[in-house]
Short mmCIF file of C-alpha atoms and ligand atoms in Angstrom, two decimals:
data_model
loop_
_atom_site.label_atom_id
_atom_site.label_comp_id
_atom_site.label_asym_id
_atom_site.label_seq_id
_atom_site.Cartn_x
_atom_site.Cartn_y
_atom_site.Cartn_z
CA MET A 1 -13.99 -8.52 -37.90
CA LEU A 2 -13.20 -11.50 -35.20
CA LEU A 3 -10.88 -11.70 -32.97
CA THR A 4 -10.26 -14.41 -30.31
CA LEU A 5 -8.46 -15.29 -26.89
CA THR A 6 -7.23 -18.41 -25.64
CA THR A 7 -5.67 -19.65 -22.84
CA THR A 8 -4.05 -22.90 -21.52
CA HIS A 9 -3.98 -22.30 -18.41
CA ARG A 10 -5.68 -25.20 -16.08
CA PRO A 11 -8.71 -24.82 -15.85
CA ALA A 12 -8.79 -23.36 -18.93
CA THR A 13 -12.31 -22.56 -18.75
CA ASP A 14 -11.77 -20.18 -15.80
CA LEU A 15 -11.36 -18.19 -18.62
CA GLY A 16 -15.10 -17.45 -19.54
CA HIS A 17 -15.26 -16.38 -15.27
CA LEU A 18 -12.38 -13.95 -16.38
CA LEU A 19 -14.71 -12.37 -18.85
CA VAL A 20 -17.97 -12.89 -17.41
CA LYS A 21 -19.46 -14.52 -20.12
CA HIS A 22 -20.13 -18.63 -20.54
CA PRO A 23 -18.97 -20.67 -22.60
CA ASP A 24 -21.70 -22.91 -23.32
CA ARG A 25 -23.57 -19.93 -24.45
CA VAL A 26 -23.45 -17.31 -27.27
CA GLN A 27 -24.28 -13.66 -26.10
CA SER A 28 -24.83 -10.91 -28.20
CA PHE A 29 -24.42 -7.15 -27.07
CA ASP A 30 -25.99 -3.99 -29.09
CA LEU A 31 -22.64 -1.64 -30.11
CA PRO A 32 -23.86 1.91 -31.64
CA ALA A 33 -22.73 0.53 -34.97
CA GLY A 34 -23.34 -2.81 -34.95
CA VAL A 35 -23.59 -6.23 -33.09
CA ALA A 36 -21.00 -8.07 -31.00
CA HIS A 37 -21.57 -12.11 -30.23
CA VAL A 38 -19.18 -13.44 -27.77
CA PHE A 39 -18.59 -17.46 -27.96
CA TYR A 40 -16.55 -20.29 -27.43
CA PRO A 41 -15.35 -21.97 -30.42
CA GLU A 42 -13.36 -24.76 -27.67
CA ALA A 43 -13.65 -24.78 -24.03
CA ASP A 44 -12.13 -27.38 -22.06
CA GLU A 45 -9.93 -27.96 -18.93
CA ALA A 46 -6.84 -27.96 -21.25
CA ARG A 47 -7.66 -24.91 -23.55
CA CYS A 48 -10.12 -22.63 -23.89
CA THR A 49 -10.97 -19.75 -26.97
CA ALA A 50 -13.14 -17.03 -26.41
CA ALA A 51 -13.86 -15.28 -30.03
CA LEU A 52 -15.64 -11.91 -30.70
CA LEU A 53 -17.14 -11.15 -33.68
CA VAL A 54 -18.49 -7.71 -34.75
CA GLU A 55 -20.88 -7.53 -36.95
CA VAL A 56 -20.60 -3.35 -38.31
CA ASP A 57 -23.82 -1.95 -39.95
CA PRO A 58 -22.44 0.22 -42.95
CA LEU A 59 -26.18 2.24 -42.62
CA LYS A 60 -25.19 2.76 -38.53
CA LEU A 61 -21.89 3.59 -39.42
CA GLY A 62 -22.66 6.16 -41.96
CA ALA A 63 -25.65 7.42 -39.74
CA GLY A 64 -25.21 10.63 -37.93
CA ARG A 65 -22.04 10.78 -38.58
CA GLY A 66 -22.59 14.65 -39.40
CA ARG A 67 -19.24 16.57 -39.53
CA ARG A 68 -16.97 13.75 -37.81
CA GLN A 69 -13.77 12.37 -39.09
CA ALA A 70 -14.34 10.52 -41.92
CA THR A 71 -15.06 6.24 -41.23
CA ALA A 72 -13.11 5.01 -44.40
CA PRO A 73 -9.95 5.65 -44.83
CA GLU A 74 -10.42 6.83 -48.50
CA GLY A 75 -12.24 10.28 -48.77
CA PHE A 76 -15.05 9.20 -51.83
CA THR A 77 -18.47 9.60 -51.29
CA LEU A 78 -19.05 5.82 -51.10
CA GLY A 79 -16.75 5.15 -48.92
CA GLN A 80 -19.16 5.41 -46.28
CA TYR A 81 -20.79 3.02 -47.04
CA VAL A 82 -18.59 0.85 -49.29
CA ASN A 83 -15.56 0.15 -47.10
CA ASP A 84 -13.25 -2.79 -45.18
CA ARG A 85 -15.09 -1.30 -41.94
CA PRO A 86 -17.13 -4.56 -41.27
CA TYR A 87 -14.35 -6.85 -41.74
CA ALA A 88 -10.94 -5.62 -40.86
CA ALA A 89 -10.56 -4.72 -36.92
CA SER A 90 -10.31 -1.65 -36.04
CA SER A 91 -11.30 1.11 -33.75
CA LEU A 92 -14.98 -0.93 -33.84
CA LEU A 93 -13.62 -3.93 -32.26
CA SER A 94 -11.78 -2.17 -30.00
CA SER A 95 -14.79 -0.52 -28.69
CA ALA A 96 -16.39 -3.39 -28.88
CA LEU A 97 -14.38 -4.63 -26.38
CA ALA A 98 -14.38 -2.11 -24.31
CA LYS A 99 -18.14 -2.78 -23.87
CA VAL A 100 -17.63 -6.00 -23.61
CA PHE A 101 -15.18 -7.05 -21.82
CA ARG A 102 -15.74 -4.01 -19.14
CA SER A 103 -14.65 -5.65 -16.14
CA ALA A 104 -12.05 -7.97 -17.36
CA LEU A 105 -10.14 -4.63 -18.95
CA ARG A 106 -10.06 -3.25 -15.55
CA GLY A 107 -8.71 -6.16 -14.07
CA GLU A 108 -11.46 -6.91 -11.95
CA SER A 109 -13.33 -10.60 -11.58
CA ARG A 110 -15.85 -11.09 -8.65
CA ASP A 111 -15.15 -15.41 -9.34
CA ARG A 112 -11.45 -15.43 -10.03
CA ALA A 113 -9.99 -12.80 -8.33
CA GLU A 114 -6.17 -14.05 -7.83
CA LEU A 115 -6.78 -15.25 -11.59
CA ALA A 116 -7.24 -11.73 -12.82
CA THR A 117 -4.02 -10.72 -11.71
CA THR A 118 -2.19 -13.54 -12.67
CA ALA A 119 0.55 -13.77 -15.93
CA ILE A 120 -1.60 -16.90 -17.49
CA PRO A 121 -0.67 -18.51 -21.12
CA LEU A 122 -2.37 -16.40 -23.63
CA THR A 123 -2.77 -16.88 -27.80
CA VAL A 124 -4.72 -13.66 -29.18
CA ARG A 125 -5.42 -13.85 -32.81
CA VAL A 126 -6.99 -11.52 -35.33
CA PRO A 127 -7.11 -12.86 -38.74
CA VAL A 128 -7.80 -9.31 -40.72
CA LEU A 129 -6.32 -6.33 -39.05
CA ARG A 130 -5.22 -3.41 -41.41
CA CYS A 131 -2.24 -2.83 -40.41
CA ARG A 132 -0.83 0.97 -41.28
CA GLY A 133 2.84 0.54 -41.82
CA GLY A 134 2.85 -2.82 -42.70
CA ALA A 135 3.47 -6.56 -40.91
CA GLU A 136 6.68 -4.63 -39.10
CA LEU A 137 4.77 -2.07 -37.42
CA ALA A 138 3.03 -4.49 -35.54
CA VAL A 139 6.34 -6.58 -33.81
CA ARG A 140 7.29 -2.86 -33.21
CA VAL A 141 4.16 -2.27 -30.81
CA PHE A 142 3.57 -5.41 -29.20
CA ALA A 143 6.90 -7.19 -29.03
CA PRO A 144 8.01 -4.86 -26.03
CA LEU A 145 4.84 -5.35 -24.18
CA GLY A 146 6.06 -9.25 -23.74
CA TRP A 147 4.09 -10.50 -26.52
CA THR A 148 5.82 -13.09 -29.46
CA VAL A 149 4.41 -11.48 -33.08
CA THR A 150 3.18 -13.27 -35.49
CA ALA A 151 2.39 -11.00 -38.40
CA THR A 152 1.71 -12.59 -41.61
CA PRO A 153 0.97 -9.54 -44.54
CA ILE A 154 -2.63 -11.48 -46.64
CA PRO A 155 -2.04 -10.80 -50.35
CA LEU A 156 -4.68 -8.85 -52.22
CA ASP A 157 -5.61 -11.57 -54.11
CA GLU A 158 -4.23 -15.13 -53.37
CA ALA A 159 -4.98 -15.92 -57.59
CA TYR A 160 -2.50 -13.28 -58.67
CA PRO A 161 0.47 -13.43 -56.22
CA GLU A 162 2.04 -10.72 -58.29
CA TRP A 163 -0.11 -8.37 -57.04
CA GLY A 164 1.62 -8.13 -53.78
CA ASP A 165 0.21 -7.83 -51.02
CA SER A 166 -2.79 -6.07 -48.94
CA ARG A 167 -2.07 -3.67 -46.35
CA TYR A 168 -4.13 -6.31 -43.82
CA VAL A 169 -2.02 -8.69 -41.87
CA ASP A 170 -3.16 -11.98 -39.98
CA LEU A 171 -2.38 -11.32 -36.65
CA THR A 172 -0.99 -13.89 -33.87
CA LEU A 173 0.18 -12.93 -30.30
CA THR A 174 1.28 -14.83 -27.82
CA GLY A 175 2.93 -14.70 -24.69
CA THR A 176 2.18 -14.79 -20.42
CA LEU A 177 0.25 -11.99 -19.48
CA ARG A 178 -2.15 -10.92 -16.98
CA LEU A 179 -5.51 -10.96 -18.94
CA ALA A 180 -6.45 -7.22 -18.43
CA ASP A 181 -3.18 -6.07 -19.99
CA ALA A 182 -3.07 -8.09 -22.72
CA LEU A 183 -7.17 -6.52 -23.09
CA ASN A 184 -5.81 -3.00 -23.22
CA HIS A 185 -2.63 -3.94 -25.11
CA LEU A 186 -5.37 -4.70 -28.16
CA TYR A 187 -7.97 -1.72 -27.24
CA VAL A 188 -5.15 0.58 -27.75
CA LEU A 189 -3.12 -0.92 -30.27
CA LEU A 190 -5.97 -2.34 -33.08
CA PRO A 191 -6.92 1.32 -33.17
CA VAL A 192 -2.85 2.53 -33.22
CA LEU A 193 -2.03 -0.15 -35.88
CA ASP A 194 -5.56 0.48 -38.39
CA ASP A 195 -5.03 4.44 -37.66
CA ALA A 196 -8.41 5.63 -39.23
CA LYS A 197 -10.07 5.72 -35.81
CA HIS A 198 -14.49 6.26 -36.33
CA TYR A 199 -15.10 8.46 -33.83
CA TRP A 200 -14.50 11.73 -33.33
CA VAL A 201 -11.90 12.58 -30.71
CA ALA A 202 -12.63 14.32 -27.97
CA PRO A 203 -10.34 15.71 -25.25
CA ASP A 204 -11.67 12.85 -22.92
CA GLU A 205 -9.75 9.94 -25.46
CA VAL A 206 -6.10 11.48 -23.51
CA ASP A 207 -7.42 10.07 -19.94
CA LYS A 208 -8.76 6.67 -22.12
CA LEU A 209 -5.10 6.43 -23.36
CA LEU A 210 -3.48 6.69 -19.97
CA ARG A 211 -6.08 4.50 -17.82
CA ALA A 212 -5.60 2.05 -20.63
CA GLY A 213 -1.91 2.17 -21.14
CA SER A 214 -1.60 2.50 -17.27
CA GLY A 215 2.07 0.34 -16.45
CA TRP A 216 2.78 0.45 -20.03
CA LEU A 217 3.06 2.74 -22.69
CA ALA A 218 5.01 5.58 -20.24
CA GLY A 219 8.36 3.01 -21.11
CA HIS A 220 6.76 1.58 -24.44
CA PRO A 221 9.81 2.67 -27.44
CA GLU A 222 7.00 3.43 -29.95
CA ARG A 223 5.02 5.71 -27.34
CA GLY A 224 5.22 8.53 -29.51
CA LEU A 225 3.32 7.30 -32.56
CA ILE A 226 1.22 5.16 -30.25
CA THR A 227 -0.27 8.39 -28.72
CA ARG A 228 -0.03 10.34 -31.99
CA ARG A 229 -2.25 7.59 -33.80
CA TYR A 230 -4.47 6.47 -31.21
CA LEU A 231 -5.32 10.43 -30.78
CA ALA A 232 -6.31 10.13 -34.38
CA HIS A 233 -3.25 13.17 -35.21
CA ARG A 234 -4.70 15.66 -32.96
CA ARG A 235 -1.40 17.60 -31.87
CA ALA A 236 -2.68 19.43 -29.04
CA LEU A 237 -3.94 16.24 -27.48
CA ALA A 238 -1.17 14.24 -28.13
CA GLY A 239 0.99 16.68 -26.84
CA ALA A 240 -0.68 16.92 -23.81
CA ALA A 241 -0.33 13.38 -23.32
CA LEU A 242 3.03 12.44 -24.28
CA ALA A 243 3.89 15.11 -21.65
CA ARG A 244 1.84 13.23 -19.12
CA LEU A 245 3.66 9.93 -20.56
CA ALA A 246 7.01 11.96 -19.54
CA GLU A 247 6.02 12.05 -15.90
CA LEU A 248 5.04 8.59 -15.84
CA ARG A 249 8.22 7.68 -17.07
CA LEU A 250 10.61 9.53 -15.46
CA ALA A 251 8.42 8.52 -11.98
CA ASP A 252 9.29 4.72 -13.42
CA GLU A 253 13.32 5.08 -13.46
CA PRO A 254 15.35 3.76 -10.35
CA THR A 255 15.34 6.57 -7.72
CA ALA A 256 17.56 6.27 -4.23
CA ASP A 257 20.51 8.39 -4.36
CA ASP A 258 22.02 7.03 -1.57
CA SER A 259 24.40 4.73 -4.66
CA ILE A 260 26.72 7.79 -3.67
CA ASP A 261 27.45 8.90 -0.30
CA PRO A 262 30.00 10.79 1.01
CA GLU A 263 33.03 8.97 2.16
CA GLN A 264 32.73 8.22 5.82
CA PRO A 265 35.58 7.74 8.00
CA VAL A 266 36.26 4.32 8.76
CA GLU A 267 36.36 4.22 12.71
CA THR A 268 32.67 6.22 12.79
CA PRO A 269 30.38 3.89 10.32
CA ARG A 270 27.13 5.94 10.29
CA ALA A 271 23.66 4.95 8.93
CA PRO A 272 23.22 5.44 5.23
CA LEU A 273 21.95 8.87 4.50
CA ALA A 274 18.51 7.43 3.42
CA ALA A 275 18.13 5.86 7.18
CA GLN A 276 19.26 8.79 8.73
CA ARG A 277 16.52 10.83 6.30
CA ARG A 278 13.77 8.65 6.91
CA GLU A 279 14.66 8.42 11.01
CA ALA A 280 14.56 12.18 10.45
CA VAL A 281 11.19 12.63 8.95
CA LEU A 282 9.45 10.24 11.15
CA ALA A 283 10.97 12.15 14.22
CA ALA A 284 9.43 14.96 12.42
CA LEU A 285 5.94 13.14 12.51
CA ARG A 286 5.80 11.89 15.70
CA ASP A 287 6.08 15.57 16.87
CA SER A 288 3.83 17.19 14.84
CA GLY A 289 1.20 14.31 16.73
CA ALA A 290 -0.02 13.23 13.23
CA SER A 291 -2.11 9.73 13.02
CA ARG A 292 -3.17 9.81 9.55
CA VAL A 293 -0.41 10.23 7.15
CA VAL A 294 0.20 10.17 3.62
CA ASP A 295 3.70 9.40 2.18
CA LEU A 296 3.64 11.34 -1.12
CA GLY A 297 5.91 9.87 -4.08
CA CYS A 298 6.29 6.71 -1.81
CA GLY A 299 8.64 4.78 -4.01
CA GLY A 300 9.66 1.72 -3.18
CA GLY A 301 7.77 2.10 0.09
CA ALA A 302 10.49 2.00 2.61
CA LEU A 303 9.25 4.89 4.85
CA LEU A 304 5.83 3.33 4.82
CA THR A 305 7.56 0.01 6.25
CA SER A 306 8.40 2.29 9.04
CA LEU A 307 5.20 4.14 9.54
CA VAL A 308 3.49 0.94 9.54
CA ALA A 309 5.75 -0.60 12.34
CA ASP A 310 4.41 2.58 14.61
CA ARG A 311 0.81 1.92 15.53
CA ARG A 312 0.62 5.50 16.68
CA PHE A 313 0.27 6.12 12.80
CA THR A 314 -3.37 4.55 12.40
CA GLU A 315 -3.87 5.38 8.45
CA VAL A 316 -0.66 5.55 6.33
CA VAL A 317 -1.35 6.23 2.86
CA GLY A 318 1.47 5.85 0.12
CA VAL A 319 0.89 7.56 -3.07
CA ASP A 320 3.32 7.06 -6.15
CA VAL A 321 2.44 8.13 -10.29
CA SER A 322 4.37 4.37 -11.08
CA ASP A 323 2.65 1.64 -11.28
CA ARG A 324 6.05 -0.11 -10.67
CA ALA A 325 6.71 1.36 -7.41
CA LEU A 326 3.48 0.83 -6.05
CA GLY A 327 3.82 -2.75 -6.94
CA LEU A 328 7.57 -2.88 -5.02
CA ALA A 329 5.65 -0.80 -1.82
CA ALA A 330 3.16 -3.46 -1.90
CA ARG A 331 5.68 -6.90 -2.06
CA ARG A 332 7.80 -5.17 0.71
CA LEU A 333 4.81 -4.68 2.53
CA ARG A 334 3.83 -7.57 1.98
CA LEU A 335 0.21 -6.54 1.97
CA ASP A 336 -0.77 -9.96 0.70
CA ARG A 337 0.46 -11.83 4.24
CA LEU A 338 -0.93 -9.00 6.58
CA PRO A 339 -3.52 -9.78 8.78
CA GLU A 340 -6.79 -8.16 8.18
CA ARG A 341 -6.48 -5.56 10.70
CA GLN A 342 -3.39 -4.46 9.78
CA ARG A 343 -3.86 -4.21 6.39
CA ASP A 344 -7.08 -2.08 6.78
CA ARG A 345 -4.39 0.60 8.34
CA ILE A 346 -2.32 0.68 4.47
CA HIS A 347 -3.40 1.94 1.29
CA LEU A 348 -1.59 2.60 -1.80
CA ARG A 349 -2.97 4.98 -4.36
CA GLN A 350 -1.48 5.41 -7.89
CA SER A 351 -2.01 9.34 -8.09
CA ALA A 352 0.23 12.11 -10.10
CA LEU A 353 0.84 14.71 -7.56
CA THR A 354 0.70 17.54 -10.04
CA TYR A 355 -3.16 16.92 -10.19
CA ARG A 356 -5.47 18.14 -7.19
CA ASP A 357 -7.09 14.80 -5.91
CA ASP A 358 -10.09 14.68 -3.69
CA ARG A 359 -8.81 10.90 -1.80
CA LEU A 360 -5.83 12.68 -0.51
CA ARG A 361 -6.90 15.53 1.42
CA GLY A 362 -7.70 15.35 4.89
CA TYR A 363 -4.48 13.85 6.46
CA ASP A 364 -2.91 15.19 9.43
CA ALA A 365 0.83 15.05 7.56
CA ALA A 366 2.08 14.53 4.38
CA VAL A 367 5.80 13.86 3.22
CA LEU A 368 7.73 14.48 0.02
CA MET A 369 10.71 12.81 0.69
CA GLU A 370 13.11 13.60 -1.97
CA VAL A 371 10.15 13.71 -4.57
CA VAL A 372 10.27 17.90 -5.65
CA GLU A 373 13.38 17.38 -7.35
CA HIS A 374 11.94 14.70 -10.10
CA LEU A 375 9.85 17.46 -10.99
CA ASP A 376 10.44 19.53 -13.96
CA PRO A 377 10.47 23.29 -12.54
CA PRO A 378 7.32 24.33 -14.59
CA ARG A 379 5.53 21.71 -13.08
CA LEU A 380 5.98 22.38 -9.23
CA PRO A 381 3.86 25.21 -9.11
CA ALA A 382 0.86 22.31 -9.95
CA LEU A 383 2.65 20.21 -7.62
CA GLU A 384 2.07 23.37 -4.53
CA ASP A 385 -1.33 23.60 -5.71
CA ALA A 386 -2.08 19.87 -5.31
CA VAL A 387 -0.51 19.79 -2.60
CA PHE A 388 -0.37 22.96 -0.21
CA GLY A 389 -3.53 24.27 -1.97
CA HIS A 390 -6.18 21.39 -2.42
CA ALA A 391 -4.71 18.49 -0.39
CA ARG A 392 -4.01 20.78 2.89
CA PRO A 393 -2.67 18.52 5.37
CA GLY A 394 -1.75 19.65 8.80
CA THR A 395 1.95 18.85 8.37
CA VAL A 396 4.07 18.46 5.50
CA VAL A 397 7.70 17.53 5.57
CA VAL A 398 10.09 17.82 2.60
CA THR A 399 13.76 16.69 1.98
CA THR A 400 15.60 17.26 -0.85
CA PRO A 401 19.24 16.86 -1.80
CA ASN A 402 21.06 19.70 -0.84
CA VAL A 403 23.81 21.09 -3.93
CA GLU A 404 26.01 22.68 -2.57
CA TYR A 405 27.43 19.22 -0.62
CA ASN A 406 28.06 17.65 -4.21
CA VAL A 407 31.21 18.57 -4.10
CA ARG A 408 32.12 16.26 -0.89
CA TYR A 409 30.96 13.56 -3.01
CA GLU A 410 34.01 11.37 -4.80
CA GLY A 411 32.62 10.19 -8.21
CA LEU A 412 29.96 13.08 -8.60
CA ALA A 413 31.05 15.29 -11.42
CA PRO A 414 31.08 18.93 -10.84
CA GLY A 415 28.02 20.52 -12.45
CA ARG A 416 26.06 16.84 -12.19
CA PHE A 417 23.46 16.08 -9.74
CA ARG A 418 23.16 12.98 -7.38
CA HIS A 419 20.48 11.10 -9.58
CA ALA A 420 20.09 10.87 -13.61
CA ASP A 421 16.31 12.09 -13.00
CA HIS A 422 17.01 14.89 -10.97
CA ARG A 423 15.71 17.86 -12.86
CA PHE A 424 17.41 20.43 -10.03
CA GLU A 425 19.14 20.19 -6.95
CA TRP A 426 18.71 23.05 -4.76
CA THR A 427 21.22 25.14 -2.95
CA ARG A 428 19.88 25.93 0.88
CA ALA A 429 19.29 29.61 -0.10
CA GLU A 430 16.68 28.17 -2.98
CA PHE A 431 15.26 25.52 -1.25
CA ALA A 432 14.41 28.12 1.76
CA ALA A 433 12.84 30.45 -0.60
CA TRP A 434 10.90 27.88 -2.16
CA VAL A 435 9.59 27.15 1.52
CA GLY A 436 8.60 30.64 2.62
CA ARG A 437 7.08 31.41 -0.82
CA VAL A 438 5.05 28.21 -0.63
CA ALA A 439 4.76 28.78 3.34
CA ALA A 440 3.34 32.60 2.80
CA ALA A 441 0.96 31.75 -0.30
CA HIS A 442 -0.85 28.78 1.51
CA GLY A 443 -1.22 29.54 5.06
CA TYR A 444 2.18 27.24 6.73
CA THR A 445 5.01 28.37 9.01
CA ALA A 446 8.19 26.47 8.39
CA THR A 447 10.92 25.28 10.00
CA ILE A 448 14.58 24.60 8.10
CA THR A 449 16.61 22.00 8.89
CA GLY A 450 19.05 19.29 7.66
CA VAL A 451 19.97 15.71 8.36
CA GLY A 452 23.60 13.86 7.70
CA ASP A 453 26.69 14.62 8.66
CA ALA A 454 26.90 18.67 8.78
CA ASP A 455 30.03 20.71 6.74
CA PRO A 456 30.86 23.72 8.51
CA GLU A 457 30.62 25.36 4.97
CA LEU A 458 28.28 23.31 3.04
CA GLY A 459 26.05 22.65 5.47
CA THR A 460 24.09 18.53 5.18
CA PRO A 461 23.97 16.57 2.33
CA THR A 462 19.46 16.49 2.82
CA GLN A 463 17.42 19.60 3.66
CA MET A 464 14.27 19.36 5.15
CA ALA A 465 11.56 21.33 5.94
CA VAL A 466 8.57 20.58 7.97
CA LEU A 467 5.74 23.07 7.52
CA THR A 468 2.47 23.50 9.95
CA ARG A 469 -0.70 25.40 8.35
CA ASP A 470 -1.23 28.22 10.27
CA ASP A 471 -4.28 27.07 11.93
CA ARG A 472 -2.65 24.03 13.38
CA LYS A 473 -0.09 25.84 15.44
CA GLU A 474 -1.82 26.06 18.64
CA GLU A 475 -1.85 22.44 19.00
CA THR A 476 1.20 21.72 18.06
CA ASN A 477 3.77 24.43 19.57
CA ARG A 478 3.62 22.43 22.77
N1 LIG B 501 10.18 9.01 -1.34
C1 LIG B 501 11.37 8.20 -2.27
C2 LIG B 501 11.05 7.64 -3.10
C3 LIG B 501 11.97 8.83 -3.31
S1 LIG B 501 11.86 9.14 -5.15
C4 LIG B 501 12.10 7.81 -1.11
O1 LIG B 501 12.17 8.97 -0.35
O2 LIG B 501 12.74 6.75 -1.42
C5 LIG B 501 10.38 10.26 -6.32
C6 LIG B 501 9.55 9.54 -6.19
O3 LIG B 501 8.51 10.31 -6.88
C7 LIG B 501 9.60 8.03 -7.14
O4 LIG B 501 9.08 7.01 -6.42
C8 LIG B 501 8.20 8.81 -8.42
O5 LIG B 501 7.73 7.69 -8.70
C9 LIG B 501 7.67 9.92 -7.73
N2 LIG B 501 7.18 11.02 -8.28
C10 LIG B 501 7.80 11.79 -9.20
N3 LIG B 501 7.14 12.42 -10.10
C11 LIG B 501 5.86 12.51 -9.36
C12 LIG B 501 4.49 13.13 -9.27
N4 LIG B 501 4.24 13.99 -10.02
N5 LIG B 501 3.35 12.56 -8.70
C13 LIG B 501 3.42 11.43 -7.96
N6 LIG B 501 4.83 10.76 -7.95
C14 LIG B 501 6.00 11.37 -8.31
#
């Protein structure tokens, strides 16, 4: 089975650096089920093609399979030795890709770090790909990722066109993408199209899928089919993966609720609610005496910018589950242009707040600004555990909408939330009850305030709570 990868980026031979495989040599790698060879049919300034050829040993493939899933899609005895596996691209090619181009798949490159993060013109060709669901399915899975797809069905026998097409296609993808993205697309989607995984699908495949699918799978219109097939139709695993993807996807949707602001009297122009909220959070952080701060669910990084501008904050970390949000934050912070000393103060980390993450432990303060209402209520206890139980910052500042105030928003239909992605919005009593419960359960003491113009009956548009870890109260209650 064969896959070729061509670029016309100049100098095209940089492809060798990105793949960490020298264009002048043929290199071979042992695989559990055969041997992979990498070589370059062409390599000059203008155009360079790397080929990955996998020779499958059907005996090796058949051996040691035990109770594992059948190798051949057909379930007959000789099927494990006489089948298409040696010739047609499948999950074997994808495992070879992962093994042979490991650092390129991760987007790492020692010699061409910048190029590794740059979209370059690429053409991928897989001359024989088993495609369950036909050529049209190849278009459905690759086109939304920015590829121009040509999938030509291969006739069963060229001498007898009346026999019709085989279930194989000749696939060509062209596009301008980061090499790592291209490789991750192939890594996931080749076995998905083949739909006959050659190995036992263990639970850690969910993590592998989410890692490889980072930044593109959650929003993919065919994510359901991709996930089910990738996980070899194991229902429980696919369910778990889809739930995590749903979290990622929600996180990717546009956020700020500032488009809807209460009608302000013209004569007293006020800062928009979002700016007031940022100022209130900053004030609470300054009061807490924190120097190392983490903004959980930082979104596009508006608060991070203010934090970085204040030198008392010696370390500022932005955390979000969304790739896109982190990309925006990096741009807004101009991370690539900051002097090194400044840059060392700022870190962006991708993490889901509903999972414990050791990297988030030990901070003085954490912010959850307009984040909790983006979680499905059943996921909230997981966030409580990860933030208050595991990360345990000295201070936590939480803000969330006050749903009672919504009647003041013109154009917001009764019963609607301020943002399409909000899973709930709390009354003051509901927020107070949640804050009280979390504080008691995790050893914090809370103060509740509000942000924005207070309505005598409805309260403020934004609710805010500052929770202080009980063993820190002595230091901060000055
Ligand atoms: N704090 C920012 C963004 C609020 S929007 C601000 O106030 O402007 C909510 C943010 O939470 C989004 O960026 C979303 O990606 C993030 N988010 C939602 N669920 C998350 C989760 N489970 N883990 C991490 N981040 C999450």
